[in-house]
PDB file of C-alpha atoms in Angstrom:
ATOM      1  CA  MET A   1     138.803 184.442 274.144  1.00 50.00           C
ATOM      2  CA  THR A   2     140.788 186.792 276.405  1.00 65.00           C
ATOM      3  CA  SER A   3     138.909 189.759 277.828  1.00 93.00           C
ATOM      4  CA  THR A   4     140.587 193.134 277.433  1.00 96.00           C
ATOM      5  CA  PHE A   5     140.059 196.692 278.565  1.00 97.00           C
ATOM      6  CA  PRO A   6     139.216 199.196 275.812  1.00 96.00           C
ATOM      7  CA  ASP A   7     141.842 201.549 274.425  1.00 95.00           C
ATOM      8  CA  ILE A   8     140.457 204.767 275.908  1.00 95.00           C
ATOM      9  CA  THR A   9     141.225 208.225 277.272  1.00 97.00           C
ATOM     10  CA  ILE A  10     139.830 209.470 280.589  1.00 97.00           C
ATOM     11  CA  SER A  11     139.534 213.204 281.320  1.00 96.00           C
ATOM     12  CA  THR A  12     139.102 214.908 284.699  1.00 94.00           C
ATOM     13  CA  GLU A  13     139.055 218.524 285.858  1.00 91.00           C
ATOM     14  CA  ARG A  14     142.836 218.876 285.516  1.00 96.00           C
ATOM     15  CA  LEU A  15     144.127 215.672 283.942  1.00 97.00           C
ATOM     16  CA  VAL A  16     144.050 213.515 280.840  1.00 97.00           C
ATOM     17  CA  LEU A  17     144.717 209.783 281.260  1.00 98.00           C
ATOM     18  CA  ARG A  18     145.693 208.178 277.958  1.00 98.00           C
ATOM     19  CA  PRO A  19     147.885 205.422 276.477  1.00 98.00           C
ATOM     20  CA  PHE A  20     151.634 206.023 276.553  1.00 98.00           C
ATOM     21  CA  GLU A  21     153.306 207.377 273.418  1.00 97.00           C
ATOM     22  CA  GLU A  22     156.910 207.426 272.259  1.00 96.00           C
ATOM     23  CA  ALA A  23     156.946 211.187 272.858  1.00 97.00           C
ATOM     24  CA  ASP A  24     156.611 210.405 276.604  1.00 98.00           C
ATOM     25  CA  VAL A  25     159.998 208.663 276.727  1.00 98.00           C
ATOM     26  CA  PRO A  26     162.148 211.610 278.009  1.00 98.00           C
ATOM     27  CA  ALA A  27     159.685 212.572 280.764  1.00 98.00           C
ATOM     28  CA  LEU A  28     159.115 208.923 281.705  1.00 98.00           C
ATOM     29  CA  THR A  29     162.857 208.350 281.965  1.00 98.00           C
ATOM     30  CA  ASP A  30     163.267 211.321 284.301  1.00 97.00           C
ATOM     31  CA  MET A  31     160.297 210.285 286.462  1.00 97.00           C
ATOM     32  CA  MET A  32     161.461 206.704 286.887  1.00 97.00           C
ATOM     33  CA  ASN A  33     164.952 207.775 287.982  1.00 95.00           C
ATOM     34  CA  ASP A  34     163.551 209.679 290.962  1.00 94.00           C
ATOM     35  CA  GLU A  35     164.854 208.259 294.256  1.00 93.00           C
ATOM     36  CA  LEU A  36     161.392 207.627 295.716  1.00 93.00           C
ATOM     37  CA  VAL A  37     160.337 205.726 292.600  1.00 94.00           C
ATOM     38  CA  THR A  38     163.523 203.658 292.810  1.00 92.00           C
ATOM     39  CA  ALA A  39     162.941 202.981 296.508  1.00 92.00           C
ATOM     40  CA  TRP A  40     159.319 201.831 296.291  1.00 93.00           C
ATOM     41  CA  THR A  41     158.977 200.195 292.859  1.00 92.00           C
ATOM     42  CA  PRO A  42     160.783 197.346 291.053  1.00 89.00           C
ATOM     43  CA  VAL A  43     161.742 199.441 288.005  1.00 91.00           C
ATOM     44  CA  PRO A  44     165.266 198.973 286.616  1.00 90.00           C
ATOM     45  CA  GLN A  45     167.882 201.226 288.195  1.00 88.00           C
ATOM     46  CA  PRO A  46     169.191 203.276 286.552  1.00 91.00           C
ATOM     47  CA  TYR A  47     166.154 203.589 284.302  1.00 95.00           C
ATOM     48  CA  THR A  48     167.333 204.298 280.777  1.00 97.00           C
ATOM     49  CA  ALA A  49     165.628 205.819 277.744  1.00 98.00           C
ATOM     50  CA  THR A  50     165.660 202.319 276.260  1.00 98.00           C
ATOM     51  CA  ASP A  51     163.707 201.032 279.272  1.00 97.00           C
ATOM     52  CA  ALA A  52     161.215 203.877 278.903  1.00 98.00           C
ATOM     53  CA  ARG A  53     160.758 203.311 275.177  1.00 98.00           C
ATOM     54  CA  ASP A  54     160.247 199.585 275.687  1.00 98.00           C
ATOM     55  CA  TRP A  55     157.592 200.291 278.318  1.00 97.00           C
ATOM     56  CA  ALA A  56     155.779 202.994 276.355  1.00 97.00           C
ATOM     57  CA  THR A  57     155.741 201.246 272.967  1.00 97.00           C
ATOM     58  CA  ARG A  58     155.716 197.516 273.781  1.00 97.00           C
ATOM     59  CA  LEU A  59     155.154 196.428 277.391  1.00 97.00           C
ATOM     60  CA  ALA A  60     152.342 198.811 278.366  1.00 97.00           C
ATOM     61  CA  PRO A  61     150.284 198.201 275.183  1.00 97.00           C
ATOM     62  CA  ALA A  62     150.795 194.438 275.547  1.00 98.00           C
ATOM     63  CA  GLN A  63     149.421 194.520 279.072  1.00 97.00           C
ATOM     64  CA  ARG A  64     146.085 195.656 277.649  1.00 97.00           C
ATOM     65  CA  THR A  65     145.972 193.527 274.501  1.00 97.00           C
ATOM     66  CA  GLU A  66     146.925 190.376 276.436  1.00 97.00           C
ATOM     67  CA  GLY A  67     144.158 190.983 278.983  1.00 97.00           C
ATOM     68  CA  ARG A  68     146.423 191.496 282.002  1.00 97.00           C
ATOM     69  CA  GLY A  69     145.270 195.062 282.694  1.00 98.00           C
ATOM     70  CA  VAL A  70     145.692 198.561 281.290  1.00 98.00           C
ATOM     71  CA  VAL A  71     148.257 201.355 281.726  1.00 98.00           C
ATOM     72  CA  PHE A  72     147.495 205.076 281.643  1.00 98.00           C
ATOM     73  CA  ALA A  73     149.923 207.943 281.142  1.00 98.00           C
ATOM     74  CA  VAL A  74     148.606 210.742 283.380  1.00 98.00           C
ATOM     75  CA  THR A  75     149.116 214.219 281.904  1.00 98.00           C
ATOM     76  CA  GLU A  76     148.126 217.768 282.788  1.00 97.00           C
ATOM     77  CA  PHE A  77     145.177 218.969 280.740  1.00 95.00           C
ATOM     78  CA  LEU A  78     146.610 222.453 280.145  1.00 94.00           C
ATOM     79  CA  THR A  79     150.297 221.674 279.576  1.00 95.00           C
ATOM     80  CA  GLN A  80     150.199 218.007 278.449  1.00 95.00           C
ATOM     81  CA  ARG A  81     153.133 217.467 280.812  1.00 97.00           C
ATOM     82  CA  LEU A  82     153.532 213.903 282.156  1.00 98.00           C
ATOM     83  CA  VAL A  83     152.256 213.857 285.738  1.00 97.00           C
ATOM     84  CA  GLY A  84     152.573 210.136 286.397  1.00 97.00           C
ATOM     85  CA  THR A  85     151.072 206.777 285.615  1.00 97.00           C
ATOM     86  CA  VAL A  86     148.228 204.531 286.752  1.00 98.00           C
ATOM     87  CA  ASN A  87     148.652 200.819 286.157  1.00 98.00           C
ATOM     88  CA  LEU A  88     145.875 198.215 286.443  1.00 98.00           C
ATOM     89  CA  ARG A  89     147.478 194.768 286.555  1.00 97.00           C
ATOM     90  CA  ASN A  90     146.926 191.160 287.703  1.00 97.00           C
ATOM     91  CA  THR A  91     143.374 191.417 286.384  1.00 98.00           C
ATOM     92  CA  ASP A  92     140.987 188.536 287.095  1.00 97.00           C
ATOM     93  CA  TRP A  93     138.201 188.641 284.517  1.00 97.00           C
ATOM     94  CA  HIS A  94     136.187 185.919 286.247  1.00 96.00           C
ATOM     95  CA  CYS A  95     136.129 187.720 289.600  1.00 96.00           C
ATOM     96  CA  LEU A  96     136.140 191.165 287.945  1.00 97.00           C
ATOM     97  CA  SER A  97     139.002 192.264 290.173  1.00 98.00           C
ATOM     98  CA  THR A  98     142.246 194.092 289.445  1.00 98.00           C
ATOM     99  CA  GLU A  99     145.226 195.558 291.292  1.00 98.00           C
ATOM    100  CA  ALA A 100     146.105 199.242 290.891  1.00 98.00           C
ATOM    101  CA  GLY A 101     149.475 200.939 291.136  1.00 96.00           C
ATOM    102  CA  TYR A 102     150.403 204.588 290.694  1.00 97.00           C
ATOM    103  CA  ILE A 103     153.487 206.767 290.359  1.00 97.00           C
ATOM    104  CA  THR A 104     153.659 210.563 290.461  1.00 97.00           C
ATOM    105  CA  ALA A 105     156.496 212.663 289.037  1.00 97.00           C
ATOM    106  CA  PRO A 106     158.509 214.581 291.671  1.00 96.00           C
ATOM    107  CA  TRP A 107     157.442 218.021 290.365  1.00 95.00           C
ATOM    108  CA  ALA A 108     153.744 217.067 290.549  1.00 95.00           C
ATOM    109  CA  ARG A 109     153.592 215.767 294.127  1.00 94.00           C
ATOM    110  CA  GLY A 110     151.450 217.530 296.705  1.00 93.00           C
ATOM    111  CA  GLU A 111     148.871 218.697 294.138  1.00 94.00           C
ATOM    112  CA  GLY A 112     146.328 215.909 294.604  1.00 95.00           C
ATOM    113  CA  TYR A 113     147.058 214.468 291.159  1.00 97.00           C
ATOM    114  CA  ALA A 114     147.433 210.874 292.392  1.00 96.00           C
ATOM    115  CA  CYS A 115     144.047 211.020 294.136  1.00 95.00           C
ATOM    116  CA  GLU A 116     142.387 212.644 291.134  1.00 96.00           C
ATOM    117  CA  SER A 117     143.727 210.114 288.635  1.00 97.00           C
ATOM    118  CA  MET A 118     143.018 207.117 290.854  1.00 96.00           C
ATOM    119  CA  GLN A 119     139.464 208.268 291.502  1.00 95.00           C
ATOM    120  CA  ALA A 120     138.845 208.710 287.782  1.00 96.00           C
ATOM    121  CA  VAL A 121     140.127 205.217 287.023  1.00 97.00           C
ATOM    122  CA  ALA A 122     138.053 203.695 289.841  1.00 96.00           C
ATOM    123  CA  LEU A 123     134.869 205.394 288.628  1.00 95.00           C
ATOM    124  CA  TRP A 124     135.479 204.163 285.087  1.00 96.00           C
ATOM    125  CA  LEU A 125     136.401 200.670 286.299  1.00 97.00           C
ATOM    126  CA  PHE A 126     133.246 200.236 288.376  1.00 96.00           C
ATOM    127  CA  ARG A 127     130.664 202.172 286.388  1.00 94.00           C
ATOM    128  CA  ASP A 128     131.741 201.466 282.818  1.00 95.00           C
ATOM    129  CA  GLN A 129     133.589 198.151 283.091  1.00 96.00           C
ATOM    130  CA  LYS A 130     131.323 196.757 285.854  1.00 96.00           C
ATOM    131  CA  PHE A 131     134.238 195.541 287.977  1.00 97.00           C
ATOM    132  CA  GLU A 132     133.589 194.458 291.575  1.00 97.00           C
ATOM    133  CA  ARG A 133     136.937 195.111 293.274  1.00 98.00           C
ATOM    134  CA  MET A 134     140.062 197.242 292.950  1.00 98.00           C
ATOM    135  CA  GLU A 135     142.992 196.281 295.150  1.00 97.00           C
ATOM    136  CA  LEU A 136     146.090 198.249 296.153  1.00 97.00           C
ATOM    137  CA  ARG A 137     149.212 197.073 297.953  1.00 97.00           C
ATOM    138  CA  THR A 138     151.489 199.574 299.657  1.00 96.00           C
ATOM    139  CA  ALA A 139     154.819 199.041 301.398  1.00 95.00           C
ATOM    140  CA  ALA A 140     154.542 199.379 305.167  1.00 94.00           C
ATOM    141  CA  ASP A 141     156.781 202.466 305.300  1.00 92.00           C
ATOM    142  CA  ASN A 142     155.412 204.158 302.171  1.00 94.00           C
ATOM    143  CA  THR A 143     153.154 206.600 303.993  1.00 94.00           C
ATOM    144  CA  ALA A 144     152.563 208.811 300.950  1.00 93.00           C
ATOM    145  CA  SER A 145     151.086 205.917 298.990  1.00 94.00           C
ATOM    146  CA  GLN A 146     148.981 204.894 301.985  1.00 95.00           C
ATOM    147  CA  GLN A 147     147.551 208.423 302.221  1.00 95.00           C
ATOM    148  CA  VAL A 148     146.429 208.238 298.589  1.00 95.00           C
ATOM    149  CA  ALA A 149     144.672 204.934 299.280  1.00 96.00           C
ATOM    150  CA  GLN A 150     142.910 206.410 302.313  1.00 95.00           C
ATOM    151  CA  ARG A 151     141.875 209.619 300.564  1.00 94.00           C
ATOM    152  CA  ILE A 152     140.206 207.850 297.655  1.00 95.00           C
ATOM    153  CA  GLY A 153     138.168 205.766 300.090  1.00 95.00           C
ATOM    154  CA  CYS A 154     140.055 202.462 300.216  1.00 96.00           C
ATOM    155  CA  ILE A 155     139.646 200.133 303.187  1.00 96.00           C
ATOM    156  CA  SER A 156     142.697 198.532 304.771  1.00 97.00           C
ATOM    157  CA  GLU A 157     142.188 194.753 304.863  1.00 97.00           C
ATOM    158  CA  GLY A 158     145.378 193.536 306.493  1.00 96.00           C
ATOM    159  CA  VAL A 159     149.109 193.015 306.157  1.00 97.00           C
ATOM    160  CA  LEU A 160     151.032 190.557 304.008  1.00 96.00           C
ATOM    161  CA  ARG A 161     154.120 189.976 306.120  1.00 97.00           C
ATOM    162  CA  ASN A 162     157.497 190.132 304.402  1.00 95.00           C
ATOM    163  CA  ALA A 163     155.722 189.909 301.038  1.00 94.00           C
ATOM    164  CA  GLY A 164     157.411 192.705 299.082  1.00 93.00           C
ATOM    165  CA  ILE A 165     160.757 194.142 298.082  1.00 92.00           C
ATOM    166  CA  CYS A 166     161.801 197.766 298.433  1.00 91.00           C
ATOM    167  CA  ARG A 167     165.217 199.360 297.986  1.00 90.00           C
ATOM    168  CA  SER A 168     167.523 201.455 300.119  1.00 88.00           C
ATOM    169  CA  LYS A 169     170.657 203.432 299.303  1.00 81.00           C
ATOM    170  CA  VAL A 170     173.807 201.556 300.324  1.00 80.00           C
ATOM    171  CA  GLU A 171     175.206 203.169 303.484  1.00 71.00           C
ATOM    172  CA  ASN A 172     178.554 204.876 302.959  1.00 67.00           C
ATOM    173  CA  GLY A 173     178.345 203.947 299.288  1.00 59.00           C
ATOM    174  CA  THR A 174     180.223 206.131 296.839  1.00 65.00           C
ATOM    175  CA  ASP A 175     178.595 204.925 293.623  1.00 69.00           C
ATOM    176  CA  GLY A 176     174.948 205.632 294.505  1.00 71.00           C
ATOM    177  CA  SER A 177     174.092 201.934 294.524  1.00 84.00           C
ATOM    178  CA  TRP A 178     170.929 200.439 296.042  1.00 88.00           C
ATOM    179  CA  THR A 179     170.230 197.264 298.001  1.00 90.00           C
ATOM    180  CA  ASP A 180     167.030 195.214 298.174  1.00 89.00           C
ATOM    181  CA  MET A 181     165.124 194.969 301.462  1.00 91.00           C
ATOM    182  CA  ARG A 182     162.106 192.905 302.507  1.00 94.00           C
ATOM    183  CA  THR A 183     158.944 194.795 303.465  1.00 94.00           C
ATOM    184  CA  ASP A 184     155.427 194.073 304.679  1.00 95.00           C
ATOM    185  CA  LEU A 185     152.637 195.016 302.265  1.00 96.00           C
ATOM    186  CA  ILE A 186     149.383 196.613 303.405  1.00 97.00           C
ATOM    187  CA  VAL A 187     146.400 195.406 301.346  1.00 98.00           C
ATOM    188  CA  TRP A 188     143.664 197.935 300.516  1.00 98.00           C
ATOM    189  CA  SER A 189     140.431 197.481 298.611  1.00 97.00           C
ATOM    190  CA  LEU A 190     137.819 199.629 296.934  1.00 97.00           C
ATOM    191  CA  LEU A 191     134.372 198.279 295.992  1.00 97.00           C
ATOM    192  CA  PRO A 192     131.534 199.732 293.895  1.00 95.00           C
ATOM    193  CA  GLU A 193     129.489 200.537 297.002  1.00 93.00           C
ATOM    194  CA  ASP A 194     132.327 202.800 298.163  1.00 89.00           C
ATOM    195  CA  LEU A 195     131.774 205.174 295.217  1.00 74.00           C
ATOM    196  CA  GLU A 196     129.601 207.669 297.107  1.00 69.00           C
ATOM    197  CA  ASP A 197     132.264 208.110 299.765  1.00 60.00           C
ATOM    198  CA  LEU A 198     134.925 208.179 297.042  1.00 55.00           C
ATOM    199  CA  SER A 199     133.618 211.332 295.359  1.00 55.00           C
ATOM    200  CA  GLY A 200     133.704 213.331 298.570  1.00 48.00           C
ATOM    201  CA  ALA A 201     137.070 211.946 299.616  1.00 45.00           C
ATOM    202  CA  LEU A 202     138.861 213.421 296.617  1.00 44.00           C
ATOM    203  CA  THR A 203     137.407 216.896 297.071  1.00 43.00           C
ATOM    204  CA  ASP A 204     138.433 216.879 300.724  1.00 39.00           C
ATOM    205  CA  ALA A 205     141.953 215.733 299.881  1.00 41.00           C
ATOM    206  CA  SER A 206     142.884 218.032 297.036  1.00 43.00           C
ATOM    207  CA  GLY A 207     140.305 220.791 296.870  1.00 45.00           C
ATOM    208  CA  TYR A 208     139.718 219.984 293.194  1.00 43.00           C
ATOM    209  CA  PRO A 209     136.564 217.983 292.445  1.00 41.00           C
ATOM    210  CA  ALA A 210     136.862 215.729 289.416  1.00 48.00           C
ATOM    211  CA  TYR A 211     134.239 214.976 286.805  1.00 46.00           C
ATOM    212  CA  PRO A 212     135.563 212.015 284.856  1.00 57.00           C
ATOM    213  CA  ASP A 213     134.666 211.476 281.238  1.00 63.00           C
ATOM    214  CA  TRP A 214     135.956 208.715 278.992  1.00 55.00           C
ATOM    215  CA  ASN A 215     135.862 207.914 275.320  1.00 53.00           C
TER     216      ASN A 215
END
């Protein structure tokens, strides 16, 4: 029998993390067409409304039901606006380990939302799901993503050389096309014993302490 994460919602001081819905398709489409998202993630480019609908209604739910992980749509508590996404993937149920990824919408950057949502997921993962390890992998030049990992208390474990693909705008291109480039990946980890440091790290980073609740 395949183990699966529960179908839940997590609430913090400013955010609600929930399953994706079809109503998220327009905002998801806009977010995924941002140049930084295109550069650092393997999403289709251009990212169409069809891609967004397929992700929100089929691929993301299947990731949970098939036991591969769980995907959260991150929204503002007050406005319900889509802030970003947190994706737990490559889950190993024997080792109780999973890999986390996160994306933040352009309008929401610089507000500490990525740290707040990642902390909430980590607390739920360790305390409620009894997991023993959360892993992150960031491209060597993606300093913003590395800062999130550091601020939530992750420890850098090493570098996987030439292990990832990022994208760069074609020089002198007139059609806005992108080209693939090899990149090193920095491996980060977070363990249950890091939780005490984790709570303080978020407050220091964003100024907004979070008090996660899930149901």
